[in-house]
Amino acid sequence: MKYFNPRTVLLAAVCLLNLSAFAQKGETVKIAWIDPLTGLMAPVGSNGLKSFKFVAEEFNKSNVAGVKFEVIGMDNKLSPAESVNDVTASVDQGIHYVVQGNGSAVAGAIIESVNKNNERNPGKEVLFLNYAAVDPDFTNSKCSYWHFRFDADTSMKIEALTTFMKDQKDIKKVFLLNQDYSHGHQVAKYAKDNLAIKRPDIQIVGEDYHPLAKVRDFTPYIAKIKASGADSVITGNWGSDLALLIKAANEGGFTGKFYTYYVSTTGTPTAIGTSGEGKIFQVSNGHYNMGGKMQSMMAEYKKRSGDDLYIPAIAHIFNALTLAMSKAQSTNPVKVAAQLHGLHFDSVNGALEMRRLDHQLQQPLYITVWQKADKKSPYSPENTGMTLAVVKSFESYVSSTPTTCDMKTP
Amino acid sequence: MSALSRSRVWNAGGVWIVFAAVLLVMPQLFSSNFGLTILCQIGIVIVSCVSFHLLLGEGGMLSFGHAVYTGMGGYFAIHALNAWGKGEHYIPVSLLPLVGGLGSLCLAFFLGFVSTRQSGTTFAMITLGTSELIASMALMFSDFFGGEAGLTANRVTGHAVLGITFGPQIEVYYLIAVYCFVCVLLMYLFTKTPLGIMLNAVRDNPMRVGFIGYNTLRIRWFAFMISGFFAGVAGGLAALNFELVNSEVVGPVRSGAYILFTFLGGIKAFFGPIIGAVLLVLTNNVFSSLTKAWLLYLGLIFYISVMYLPGGLASVVVRHLEAVKTMARLQGIGGGAGGAAQTAFGKIVKSYLLLLLTLLPLMAGVSLIIEMLYQLQLGDSISSDFYFAGDAVDPQNPWVWILGLIFSGLCTLLFNRARLYTQQAWSDFDEIVKSHQSALEVLQEAWDGVQHKAEDEFVPEFVHESADKSTHQPTHQPTINGGQS
Amino acid sequence: MEFFVINVLNGLSFGLLLFMLSAGLTLIFSMMGVLNFAHASFYMLGAYFGYVVNHVLGFWLALLLAPLLCGLLGALFERWSLRRVYAGGHVPELLLTFGLSYLVLEGVQIVWGRSVVAFTLPESLKGPVVTLVSEPNHHLSVFGRWQDPALWQALCDSSRQSAEALSQCSPFPMNRLFIMLCALMMMALLWGVLNFTRLGLIIKAALTQPQMVEALGHDVPSVFMLVFGLGTALAGLAGVIGGSTFITEPAMAASVGSVTFVVVVVGGMGSLVGAFLASILIGMIQTFAVAIDTTLVKILLQLHIQLGDSWLHNPVLNLTLTQIAPILPYLLLVLVLIFKPNGLLGKKP
């Protein structure tokens, strides 16, 4: 009878509960990183993988779920078919979390593959954590319960950008120059729609597209922009397309402003150099002088690798995952997904929400300008002596955009 | 190798049965999901590479745009699949690759007319231009091409015949295996038809073919169309397998891969591209995840094989098979010829062992240096741990470099010695064969007599005359026809 | 007016850069029948070598040394590798250079990393050489670099002008003029060497009658090596200029590779003058195609052709000329090869 002493039973129950409360503690969670390590976007991908491994190490030191992360890099060579292979390989290796960000075509293929896998192979579910593919479709027409986006999509970025441009009285004529594929077309479309509502007096004096990563000489485009009388250019260009455009603008005597997305991508600061000082603006979910945990991680990363950590979304992913895992008390993807669905969590740029409706993270955005590094904004990427200094920061609600997502929860 | 000795090597039917058996058995050996995907891809790429071989190996036409035909086949197929999914027409999903094939056939009809009017380098340049053109258009005309993201479809559509829905990967594999076998068989039989043999003639001596009265342009055009058809079938299979096509399937990178691996496999033997196809899929999926330096290794292997192995890996296989056959025949002649040949061949095998013994450490040393280079310059790990063959190595330590370089240098010297020894062993073997040449020729003619009877109806006389009597050296060197035709 | 002039100048400079690239390729092809697939790789090597020499010895020495290095590498490649595969015909030659392009790409990435390197022009080549100012009264003035900038600053500063009195200012960059001068000098040098020196005579003779030239006692294999080295040196020169003007990164070879082939084929395989004409033509077409804003629909409407609704909204017909500008060279290639199979100025083999 003394074994059923209520105090003992209570004590035993409390002990058991405590044990199960940390059922996931000490587990190793494998994350498959699927992005290019060779080819056109190799430097971006390489730096991205290094960043992921670094941040994983930081979170392994201590995190609220008590789990350990292991990041496994898979080179998809920027090919959607290859990425589908990699997802299959991950499932075979028992990996339940896949991250990707470079290339919306790849992201689309991964979403389809993950959907089909989770439907056809119960027990082997995979979650897709998207850190940089900004096609709005993934949280609208192609939304999926198993996909979570941690970067702001194009509609949100344009929303923030045009809110900033609304108050700039010197902007009268805008030229839209973009890469001729889905991303470029979307940037142009959202820019036109947003400006029409917020500043109907602004004239769109030109809308052009050029092929992706093929143009070396942008002088004809600059000549056209000048001839149109534009004082501002909105462009979603990245990589060499952005760098060469800025160079050509410098040479061609275009003195207007550039409103861009991707100045901070690996390689672009070096290519732009000191040209375009004070004239290039970027809208992004981070910048080089955020302070706090992000700043210390950036400093440490620079010291150890000589490269720049510029993707806050990586920190968002780990913050969200650890919180979700500790709430679900498990690393099982289905349970974690249920927690991520609508999760409120803190990360390097404030209090964030993974919106339940469409799995689009709601977060603050920043408008920054390319200028010389100074005391207020000292961090300089790629030893250029320049930095992106904050001109305006927007709360989450500013960039929040509606969704048409009709999510099917399992 | 002449067509006759080629058929001897293939030994009517036996090889095909083995091929079919291998296709059937493979999924049992590699039953994981990933393994199945690899097998499916191998099946698809085999059809692509063999269709490319029809152009390059059989016709001497180096096309830089083969991916256009495989890719467009995929696009036609996926449009059809989407249309069938909406219930607009009903045809079984298993016939989908044929849609791809027919689409590419039409494309090859038009583009081929333009391209095949030229020969040689100009032909190669036209194919390069059209490939770039279509690759660029793929991003521009997003209605048909689906833009950068491409098009997706669901292969589980329509009625399931005999319960086969093509949802599970294994069902797709068997479909691909059937198509692969049938297509390769058909293409092989094509090379035996009069058109196929005239294609070889056009490759070797287009002017002479013109003088005889055949229309070289038309022969090349037809071959181009047939190659395009099978390429389209491969594309359709790929569309079914991945349920996705996007602009990279018509891209120049893929065309380049076809050229590289078909050549590596061997363009002088029919089964060469099959080897090449296996290598292509394994390199892209397996080797590329083993090491970051895979492109460098691939480039080096390709470079060395162009210089020293123009017939590719297939020529190595063929040479050894021929040697074994000759040995068997020499046994038949008797008088110590067989014994001498056997000892010579034994010497060759011994030299191979030596070669391997020196090659393995050489490869280890060279790859250590290369991997360290890549780790230092292009490493993607934040920690400086570097593992080579399971042991931690510090690339910053200069002694590792010095020792590695010295080691590699020594191994290179040893390897060179082994290589010379191998060359010597082979020349000894060839000496023995040459010394019994006349006896062998008698034997060969007796054998030919039997073959001639069967093939006389099909093959014109002059092809017999030009067939080289030597049993070792391949006589057909694929050249891009330089002459105006 | 100034828009037209500046576009002509831009088109010319781009075309001449293309010519610098394709001259070497044409030379190699006409001399040896080898289509060097790795030509763009030597262009890239020239840029990277230029970057290194520029860092240590300055730009002008880089302009001299980098092409020499490329030429040396090309000659070595010919001597050790290409020579072995001559016997096999054109296919192995092409494939060997194809393999070389892979190796050079990986080699460059091992040595200099995967990302962009900061190779920029010297100060003396930065900025405009002339500034074209088109005033509202349609008067076109040209201001040189050597003149006092204040002369045109007032005209160009848009903040000090009213919308009606706006002048259009277009600087023509110094580096573009430099490209044009280099290309013309190179062409003159090449023409001079080929037509007025003994070496040129031997080279031209070895083109058509290599056996006879060898019988006469000239070292024909060395001549081939020299020619190949010369071709790759020209590519290296184009690389130094292109890399510093635009961007130096591992992807630069792939971006110019196919256009170079188009130029060589359209101009006529083996004809230097043809390559010159073709490169200018393609440079102009690409520049003006970007500049002119029109679609097929607009053209048809201007010709007063009635169009049905579906035609008016057809996405293909609504593609702007700017959008299809990049595929125009390939269209040109296909058209030229249909109607003039030997290129514009090619000789029948």
PDB file of N, CA and C in Angstrom, chain B residues 20 41 72 79 151 167 187 244 327 350 442:
ATOM      1  N   ALA B  20      18.182  -6.888 -71.317  1.00  0.00           N
ATOM      2  CA  ALA B  20      16.823  -6.911 -70.765  1.00  0.00           C
ATOM      3  C   ALA B  20      16.837  -7.424 -69.336  1.00  0.00           C
ATOM      4  N   GLN B  41      16.535   7.773 -64.151  1.00  0.00           N
ATOM      5  CA  GLN B  41      17.260   8.776 -64.934  1.00  0.00           C
ATOM      6  C   GLN B  41      18.241   8.127 -65.888  1.00  0.00           C
ATOM      7  N   MET B  72      12.502  19.857 -75.924  1.00  0.00           N
ATOM      8  CA  MET B  72      11.219  20.178 -76.553  1.00  0.00           C
ATOM      9  C   MET B  72      10.277  18.984 -76.475  1.00  0.00           C
ATOM     10  N   HIS B  79       2.677  19.403 -71.968  1.00  0.00           N
ATOM     11  CA  HIS B  79       1.433  20.049 -72.381  1.00  0.00           C
ATOM     12  C   HIS B  79       0.347  19.009 -72.602  1.00  0.00           C
ATOM     13  N   LEU B 151       6.898  24.152 -66.334  1.00  0.00           N
ATOM     14  CA  LEU B 151       5.546  23.607 -66.232  1.00  0.00           C
ATOM     15  C   LEU B 151       5.550  22.346 -65.388  1.00  0.00           C
ATOM     16  N   GLY B 167       1.918   6.243 -60.119  1.00  0.00           N
ATOM     17  CA  GLY B 167       2.205   7.052 -58.943  1.00  0.00           C
ATOM     18  C   GLY B 167       3.513   6.604 -58.314  1.00  0.00           C
ATOM     19  N   MET B 187      17.017   1.643 -82.493  1.00  0.00           N
ATOM     20  CA  MET B 187      18.126   2.431 -83.030  1.00  0.00           C
ATOM     21  C   MET B 187      19.243   1.528 -83.528  1.00  0.00           C
ATOM     22  N   LEU B 244       7.921  17.642 -64.293  1.00  0.00           N
ATOM     23  CA  LEU B 244       8.341  19.045 -64.327  1.00  0.00           C
ATOM     24  C   LEU B 244       9.285  19.239 -65.500  1.00  0.00           C
ATOM     25  N   MET B 327      42.616 -14.639 -79.301  1.00  0.00           N
ATOM     26  CA  MET B 327      43.298 -15.704 -78.569  1.00  0.00           C
ATOM     27  C   MET B 327      42.603 -17.028 -78.771  1.00  0.00           C
ATOM     28  N   LYS B 350      49.074  -8.849 -66.123  1.00  0.00           N
ATOM     29  CA  LYS B 350      50.007  -8.504 -65.045  1.00  0.00           C
ATOM     30  C   LYS B 350      50.328  -7.007 -65.091  1.00  0.00           C
ATOM     31  N   VAL B 442      42.617 -16.559 -93.091  1.00  0.00           N
ATOM     32  CA  VAL B 442      41.889 -17.697 -93.671  1.00  0.00           C
ATOM     33  C   VAL B 442      40.655 -17.985 -92.833  1.00  0.00           C
TER      34      VAL B 442
END
